[in-house]
Amino acid sequence: MNRIAKKIVPHVILTVFSLVILMPLIWIVRVSLTDKLTAYKIPPEIGTLGLMNYVDIFQRYPFVSWFANSFIVATASTLVALPLATAMAYSFARLNTGGALLRLGVLASQMLPPIILVLPLFGVFLLVGLTQSRVALIIAHLTIALPFLSWMLVSFFEGDMARLEEAARVDGASRWQAFLFVAVPVAAPGILAAGLLGFILSWNEFLFVLVLSGPDTQTLPVGLASLETHAGVEIAPLAAATVVSLLPVFALLPFLRKHLIQGLSLGALK
Amino acid sequence: MASITLDKITKTYPNDVTAVNGVSLDIRDGEFMIFLGPSGCGKSTTLRMIAGLEAISSGDLLIGGRRVNEVDPADRDIAIVFQNYALYPHMTVARNLAFGLRLRHVEASEIQSRITRVAALLGIEPLLSRKPSQLSGGQRQRVALGRALVREPQAFLLDEPLSNLDATLRASMRTELIKLHNSLGTTIVHVTHDQVEAMTMGERICIMRDGDIVQVGAPMEVYRNPADTFVASFLATPPMNLLPGRIESDGDGLAAVVETCRLPIPAAYREAYASHAGKPVIVGLRPEDFQAVAVGGGRTAPVALHTITTEVLGPEVILVANFASPGGPEVHIRMPRDFRAKTGETVTLHFDLPEIQVFDPGTTRVLARPFLP
């Protein structure tokens, strides 16, 4: 009895907690499959389920464009941020570039409310004629990704990594070769994890895109928000669009599970 | 192969901490040199300066007669084995071994033959396709050693390479390193805080403390003629017994007096100790230099010991006792395995007088007397 209880109780507790997190998602999936009237019924009613909202978002709204913009901006900003953040983290960790002051400065930039950064950025882009362009969004997202990713990666280049690099240097490697052939491959799980997080950060980013994008360069979060029109919230298509916009993150999930945990627990050196 | 010369080498960190203080040392070509000292004595820093991993603040470092202060570690042609092995975790054992050779653009066939040879030498052939994470501590140790060996460098630097191994493995690796040195004849600098490693492996020991070299010499030379009380108490377990005493006139000779015990000074040492007659000194008596039976001709002197306890180790027995009187200083004495004494029992043993050492209590330096071979 006692042993069975020991097995069941944790599962019950975990199920309840999981439901707290999953309920909104399940709700959205249900709403995405019903019509607008059924969607608002309390208690929830299943009614006739169908894919009409999914068809709707592709026909009535520029959903493909939002999705493509999101994908391009997230991929490009991650691909640019990753090598830069890796080099930055390495120089913070191993060369102590700029000392504690620069490290803290980089972190402090992330403590500012994003809204403070948006207006100056808008001003700069206006000056160089980049407003409403995807390039502007990519640069804007770099201002988020670079500090975040470099801070995340610093720990990967500290500690035992110094010994490995010293071993490589005595083995005949130049500093650059030691970085490229030893430090980067050893930190690869962390770099990959950082890349995945960078992608998700950009994918979900709302404020910068809201201010800096134009009609042709809107990404998903801003596109979805535009479904809340003055004629009321288009709740059912909104739910369908939300489900589709979650798909890439779900596709990354297996990688995330494997590499994020491995990467964040610094397993490579043990 | 090459000699390594340190000429007044100093390491000062930006926070004004001096880790190594004007150290000068000649390591001969092909020599097995041990850097011995407690942690923080500067031995590892010295090794890292030889490797080029730490900048030299002042002084000159010569490898094979060439000044290398500013030479990149990659171009010094030395190999280092780290305490935690520092194997590249993303490479197989074979690639770990090949890494240094590939960087030097050694031909693939030559790399292959060297790896085969070294793997056979160290018995790691079955491990070549494994990753470091799949190896035990002892195997990693061998691979780390192999990575140094395949390079065929001018000198090996070993930074406490045995300290992460268990006792049995450490003992066998000790022997293997000695064998390797005998067959290769390459200069080896081995850093350790383990005095057993120092005594058994080195041709010479360099004992360091607080960034200074205290004494350099062959293991037995250092053991029998310690330069000061630090060396005396650092080498061998149990270490030399250091007892407060005095030098007094004894007829026409001298005697070292500890508590109520008078130890006549051998005639050959009288001149050396004469200047300290009537002064307080520290008398050093090795635990090994006591015996149950007196030797004639005044070679030994009787000492009364009040047993505190005995530690029966198997091959030997350590007698822990108060020296000369029940309230006297505590001493450790190494006796043969059949020796027994009860707590509180007074035992009379005989000290081998030529082995006596006398230290100045102010400077802690030994009073120089004729050397024992």
PDB file of N, CA, C and O in Angstrom, chain A residues 182-225:
ATOM      1  N   VAL A 182      39.921  23.212 -30.113  1.00  0.00           N
ATOM      2  CA  VAL A 182      39.682  22.621 -28.795  1.00  0.00           C
ATOM      3  C   VAL A 182      38.529  23.327 -28.072  1.00  0.00           C
ATOM      4  O   VAL A 182      37.525  22.708 -27.742  1.00  0.00           O
ATOM      5  N   ALA A 183      38.659  24.642 -27.867  1.00  0.00           N
ATOM      6  CA  ALA A 183      37.659  25.334 -27.047  1.00  0.00           C
ATOM      7  C   ALA A 183      36.262  25.255 -27.665  1.00  0.00           C
ATOM      8  O   ALA A 183      35.301  24.884 -26.999  1.00  0.00           O
ATOM      9  N   VAL A 184      36.151  25.581 -28.957  1.00  0.00           N
ATOM     10  CA  VAL A 184      34.823  25.599 -29.587  1.00  0.00           C
ATOM     11  C   VAL A 184      34.194  24.199 -29.651  1.00  0.00           C
ATOM     12  O   VAL A 184      33.046  24.028 -29.241  1.00  0.00           O
ATOM     13  N   PRO A 185      34.914  23.165 -30.113  1.00  0.00           N
ATOM     14  CA  PRO A 185      34.278  21.840 -30.122  1.00  0.00           C
ATOM     15  C   PRO A 185      33.871  21.355 -28.732  1.00  0.00           C
ATOM     16  O   PRO A 185      32.834  20.728 -28.575  1.00  0.00           O
ATOM     17  N   VAL A 186      34.670  21.667 -27.730  1.00  0.00           N
ATOM     18  CA  VAL A 186      34.328  21.205 -26.386  1.00  0.00           C
ATOM     19  C   VAL A 186      33.104  21.951 -25.858  1.00  0.00           C
ATOM     20  O   VAL A 186      32.266  21.392 -25.165  1.00  0.00           O
ATOM     21  N   ALA A 187      33.001  23.227 -26.229  1.00  0.00           N
ATOM     22  CA  ALA A 187      31.852  24.016 -25.774  1.00  0.00           C
ATOM     23  C   ALA A 187      30.644  23.841 -26.687  1.00  0.00           C
ATOM     24  O   ALA A 187      29.609  24.475 -26.466  1.00  0.00           O
ATOM     25  N   ALA A 188      30.765  22.989 -27.705  1.00  0.00           N
ATOM     26  CA  ALA A 188      29.704  22.873 -28.719  1.00  0.00           C
ATOM     27  C   ALA A 188      28.302  22.634 -28.144  1.00  0.00           C
ATOM     28  O   ALA A 188      27.356  23.286 -28.595  1.00  0.00           O
ATOM     29  N   PRO A 189      28.139  21.757 -27.164  1.00  0.00           N
ATOM     30  CA  PRO A 189      26.781  21.581 -26.630  1.00  0.00           C
ATOM     31  C   PRO A 189      26.210  22.892 -26.088  1.00  0.00           C
ATOM     32  O   PRO A 189      25.039  23.198 -26.295  1.00  0.00           O
ATOM     33  N   GLY A 190      27.054  23.648 -25.420  1.00  0.00           N
ATOM     34  CA  GLY A 190      26.612  24.931 -24.884  1.00  0.00           C
ATOM     35  C   GLY A 190      26.311  25.923 -25.987  1.00  0.00           C
ATOM     36  O   GLY A 190      25.334  26.675 -25.924  1.00  0.00           O
ATOM     37  N   ILE A 191      27.154  25.926 -27.013  1.00  0.00           N
ATOM     38  CA  ILE A 191      26.945  26.854 -28.125  1.00  0.00           C
ATOM     39  C   ILE A 191      25.635  26.528 -28.839  1.00  0.00           C
ATOM     40  O   ILE A 191      24.857  27.415 -29.188  1.00  0.00           O
ATOM     41  N   LEU A 192      25.378  25.226 -29.004  1.00  0.00           N
ATOM     42  CA  LEU A 192      24.131  24.804 -29.647  1.00  0.00           C
ATOM     43  C   LEU A 192      22.925  25.213 -28.797  1.00  0.00           C
ATOM     44  O   LEU A 192      21.937  25.755 -29.312  1.00  0.00           O
ATOM     45  N   ALA A 193      23.038  24.973 -27.492  1.00  0.00           N
ATOM     46  CA  ALA A 193      21.948  25.354 -26.589  1.00  0.00           C
ATOM     47  C   ALA A 193      21.702  26.857 -26.666  1.00  0.00           C
ATOM     48  O   ALA A 193      20.557  27.316 -26.732  1.00  0.00           O
ATOM     49  N   ALA A 194      22.786  27.621 -26.681  1.00  0.00           N
ATOM     50  CA  ALA A 194      22.657  29.072 -26.769  1.00  0.00           C
ATOM     51  C   ALA A 194      21.976  29.466 -28.078  1.00  0.00           C
ATOM     52  O   ALA A 194      21.133  30.361 -28.112  1.00  0.00           O
ATOM     53  N   GLY A 195      22.347  28.770 -29.158  1.00  0.00           N
ATOM     54  CA  GLY A 195      21.736  29.057 -30.456  1.00  0.00           C
ATOM     55  C   GLY A 195      20.235  28.809 -30.447  1.00  0.00           C
ATOM     56  O   GLY A 195      19.451  29.622 -30.942  1.00  0.00           O
ATOM     57  N   LEU A 196      19.836  27.695 -29.836  1.00  0.00           N
ATOM     58  CA  LEU A 196      18.402  27.382 -29.767  1.00  0.00           C
ATOM     59  C   LEU A 196      17.659  28.441 -28.964  1.00  0.00           C
ATOM     60  O   LEU A 196      16.597  28.918 -29.363  1.00  0.00           O
ATOM     61  N   LEU A 197      18.252  28.844 -27.848  1.00  0.00           N
ATOM     62  CA  LEU A 197      17.603  29.870 -27.032  1.00  0.00           C
ATOM     63  C   LEU A 197      17.533  31.194 -27.780  1.00  0.00           C
ATOM     64  O   LEU A 197      16.535  31.909 -27.708  1.00  0.00           O
ATOM     65  N   GLY A 198      18.611  31.501 -28.496  1.00  0.00           N
ATOM     66  CA  GLY A 198      18.632  32.738 -29.278  1.00  0.00           C
ATOM     67  C   GLY A 198      17.524  32.744 -30.321  1.00  0.00           C
ATOM     68  O   GLY A 198      16.832  33.751 -30.515  1.00  0.00           O
ATOM     69  N   PHE A 199      17.337  31.614 -30.974  1.00  0.00           N
ATOM     70  CA  PHE A 199      16.284  31.485 -31.979  1.00  0.00           C
ATOM     71  C   PHE A 199      14.914  31.730 -31.348  1.00  0.00           C
ATOM     72  O   PHE A 199      14.100  32.503 -31.864  1.00  0.00           O
ATOM     73  N   ILE A 200      14.683  31.117 -30.191  1.00  0.00           N
ATOM     74  CA  ILE A 200      13.371  31.245 -29.537  1.00  0.00           C
ATOM     75  C   ILE A 200      13.150  32.679 -29.054  1.00  0.00           C
ATOM     76  O   ILE A 200      12.057  33.223 -29.176  1.00  0.00           O
ATOM     77  N   LEU A 201      14.213  33.287 -28.528  1.00  0.00           N
ATOM     78  CA  LEU A 201      14.109  34.692 -28.093  1.00  0.00           C
ATOM     79  C   LEU A 201      13.616  35.564 -29.236  1.00  0.00           C
ATOM     80  O   LEU A 201      12.715  36.388 -29.072  1.00  0.00           O
ATOM     81  N   SER A 202      14.240  35.397 -30.399  1.00  0.00           N
ATOM     82  CA  SER A 202      13.876  36.215 -31.551  1.00  0.00           C
ATOM     83  C   SER A 202      12.475  35.859 -32.053  1.00  0.00           C
ATOM     84  O   SER A 202      11.686  36.727 -32.413  1.00  0.00           O
ATOM     85  N   TRP A 203      12.177  34.583 -32.084  1.00  0.00           N
ATOM     86  CA  TRP A 203      10.880  34.096 -32.582  1.00  0.00           C
ATOM     87  C   TRP A 203       9.730  34.722 -31.797  1.00  0.00           C
ATOM     88  O   TRP A 203       8.691  35.057 -32.337  1.00  0.00           O
ATOM     89  N   ASN A 204       9.936  34.873 -30.473  1.00  0.00           N
ATOM     90  CA  ASN A 204       8.848  35.364 -29.624  1.00  0.00           C
ATOM     91  C   ASN A 204       8.862  36.873 -29.420  1.00  0.00           C
ATOM     92  O   ASN A 204       7.985  37.409 -28.770  1.00  0.00           O
ATOM     93  N   GLU A 205       9.889  37.563 -29.930  1.00  0.00           N
ATOM     94  CA  GLU A 205      10.059  38.971 -29.597  1.00  0.00           C
ATOM     95  C   GLU A 205       8.937  39.806 -30.224  1.00  0.00           C
ATOM     96  O   GLU A 205       8.602  39.661 -31.394  1.00  0.00           O
ATOM     97  N   PHE A 206       8.386  40.733 -29.436  1.00  0.00           N
ATOM     98  CA  PHE A 206       7.207  41.471 -29.883  1.00  0.00           C
ATOM     99  C   PHE A 206       7.472  42.970 -30.032  1.00  0.00           C
ATOM    100  O   PHE A 206       7.237  43.554 -31.088  1.00  0.00           O
ATOM    101  N   LEU A 207       8.009  43.568 -28.977  1.00  0.00           N
ATOM    102  CA  LEU A 207       8.059  45.032 -28.909  1.00  0.00           C
ATOM    103  C   LEU A 207       8.894  45.653 -30.028  1.00  0.00           C
ATOM    104  O   LEU A 207       8.448  46.593 -30.711  1.00  0.00           O
ATOM    105  N   PHE A 208      10.111  45.139 -30.239  1.00  0.00           N
ATOM    106  CA  PHE A 208      10.988  45.710 -31.260  1.00  0.00           C
ATOM    107  C   PHE A 208      10.343  45.616 -32.638  1.00  0.00           C
ATOM    108  O   PHE A 208      10.404  46.556 -33.440  1.00  0.00           O
ATOM    109  N   VAL A 209       9.733  44.445 -32.900  1.00  0.00           N
ATOM    110  CA  VAL A 209       9.113  44.236 -34.207  1.00  0.00           C
ATOM    111  C   VAL A 209       7.923  45.177 -34.371  1.00  0.00           C
ATOM    112  O   VAL A 209       7.716  45.768 -35.432  1.00  0.00           O
ATOM    113  N   LEU A 210       7.150  45.350 -33.295  1.00  0.00           N
ATOM    114  CA  LEU A 210       5.971  46.217 -33.357  1.00  0.00           C
ATOM    115  C   LEU A 210       6.363  47.621 -33.809  1.00  0.00           C
ATOM    116  O   LEU A 210       5.724  48.227 -34.669  1.00  0.00           O
ATOM    117  N   VAL A 211       7.474  48.125 -33.237  1.00  0.00           N
ATOM    118  CA  VAL A 211       7.865  49.502 -33.531  1.00  0.00           C
ATOM    119  C   VAL A 211       8.660  49.590 -34.837  1.00  0.00           C
ATOM    120  O   VAL A 211       8.499  50.538 -35.610  1.00  0.00           O
ATOM    121  N   LEU A 212       9.497  48.617 -35.108  1.00  0.00           N
ATOM    122  CA  LEU A 212      10.474  48.764 -36.190  1.00  0.00           C
ATOM    123  C   LEU A 212      10.035  48.140 -37.519  1.00  0.00           C
ATOM    124  O   LEU A 212      10.626  48.444 -38.555  1.00  0.00           O
ATOM    125  N   SER A 213       9.006  47.269 -37.507  1.00  0.00           N
ATOM    126  CA  SER A 213       8.656  46.589 -38.762  1.00  0.00           C
ATOM    127  C   SER A 213       7.641  47.391 -39.563  1.00  0.00           C
ATOM    128  O   SER A 213       6.992  48.311 -39.044  1.00  0.00           O
ATOM    129  N   GLY A 214       7.531  47.020 -40.815  1.00  0.00           N
ATOM    130  CA  GLY A 214       6.506  47.606 -41.665  1.00  0.00           C
ATOM    131  C   GLY A 214       5.487  46.549 -42.025  1.00  0.00           C
ATOM    132  O   GLY A 214       5.590  45.411 -41.583  1.00  0.00           O
ATOM    133  N   PRO A 215       4.483  46.882 -42.835  1.00  0.00           N
ATOM    134  CA  PRO A 215       3.434  45.927 -43.186  1.00  0.00           C
ATOM    135  C   PRO A 215       3.994  44.642 -43.806  1.00  0.00           C
ATOM    136  O   PRO A 215       3.460  43.567 -43.580  1.00  0.00           O
ATOM    137  N   ASP A 216       5.089  44.754 -44.567  1.00  0.00           N
ATOM    138  CA  ASP A 216       5.618  43.565 -45.245  1.00  0.00           C
ATOM    139  C   ASP A 216       6.621  42.788 -44.400  1.00  0.00           C
ATOM    140  O   ASP A 216       7.060  41.712 -44.791  1.00  0.00           O
ATOM    141  N   THR A 217       7.038  43.369 -43.289  1.00  0.00           N
ATOM    142  CA  THR A 217       8.109  42.724 -42.525  1.00  0.00           C
ATOM    143  C   THR A 217       7.654  42.299 -41.134  1.00  0.00           C
ATOM    144  O   THR A 217       8.476  41.939 -40.305  1.00  0.00           O
ATOM    145  N   GLN A 218       6.320  42.329 -40.886  1.00  0.00           N
ATOM    146  CA  GLN A 218       5.832  41.908 -39.576  1.00  0.00           C
ATOM    147  C   GLN A 218       6.130  40.428 -39.330  1.00  0.00           C
ATOM    148  O   GLN A 218       6.026  39.602 -40.228  1.00  0.00           O
ATOM    149  N   THR A 219       6.487  40.136 -38.071  1.00  0.00           N
ATOM    150  CA  THR A 219       6.705  38.733 -37.710  1.00  0.00           C
ATOM    151  C   THR A 219       5.456  38.209 -37.007  1.00  0.00           C
ATOM    152  O   THR A 219       4.516  38.960 -36.745  1.00  0.00           O
ATOM    153  N   LEU A 220       5.471  36.934 -36.675  1.00  0.00           N
ATOM    154  CA  LEU A 220       4.281  36.290 -36.110  1.00  0.00           C
ATOM    155  C   LEU A 220       3.693  36.975 -34.871  1.00  0.00           C
ATOM    156  O   LEU A 220       2.487  37.238 -34.858  1.00  0.00           O
ATOM    157  N   PRO A 221       4.501  37.258 -33.834  1.00  0.00           N
ATOM    158  CA  PRO A 221       3.870  37.833 -32.635  1.00  0.00           C
ATOM    159  C   PRO A 221       3.085  39.105 -32.954  1.00  0.00           C
ATOM    160  O   PRO A 221       1.969  39.288 -32.462  1.00  0.00           O
ATOM    161  N   VAL A 222       3.646  39.975 -33.803  1.00  0.00           N
ATOM    162  CA  VAL A 222       2.963  41.223 -34.142  1.00  0.00           C
ATOM    163  C   VAL A 222       1.773  40.932 -35.051  1.00  0.00           C
ATOM    164  O   VAL A 222       0.691  41.520 -34.892  1.00  0.00           O
ATOM    165  N   GLY A 223       1.936  39.994 -35.970  1.00  0.00           N
ATOM    166  CA  GLY A 223       0.836  39.602 -36.852  1.00  0.00           C
ATOM    167  C   GLY A 223      -0.343  39.065 -36.060  1.00  0.00           C
ATOM    168  O   GLY A 223      -1.497  39.452 -36.276  1.00  0.00           O
ATOM    169  N   LEU A 224      -0.023  38.219 -35.093  1.00  0.00           N
ATOM    170  CA  LEU A 224      -1.084  37.642 -34.263  1.00  0.00           C
ATOM    171  C   LEU A 224      -1.820  38.734 -33.500  1.00  0.00           C
ATOM    172  O   LEU A 224      -3.050  38.708 -33.383  1.00  0.00           O
ATOM    173  N   ALA A 225      -1.052  39.685 -33.012  1.00  0.00           N
ATOM    174  CA  ALA A 225      -1.680  40.758 -32.245  1.00  0.00           C
ATOM    175  C   ALA A 225      -2.641  41.561 -33.114  1.00  0.00           C
ATOM    176  O   ALA A 225      -3.642  42.090 -32.625  1.00  0.00           O
TER     177      ALA A 225
END
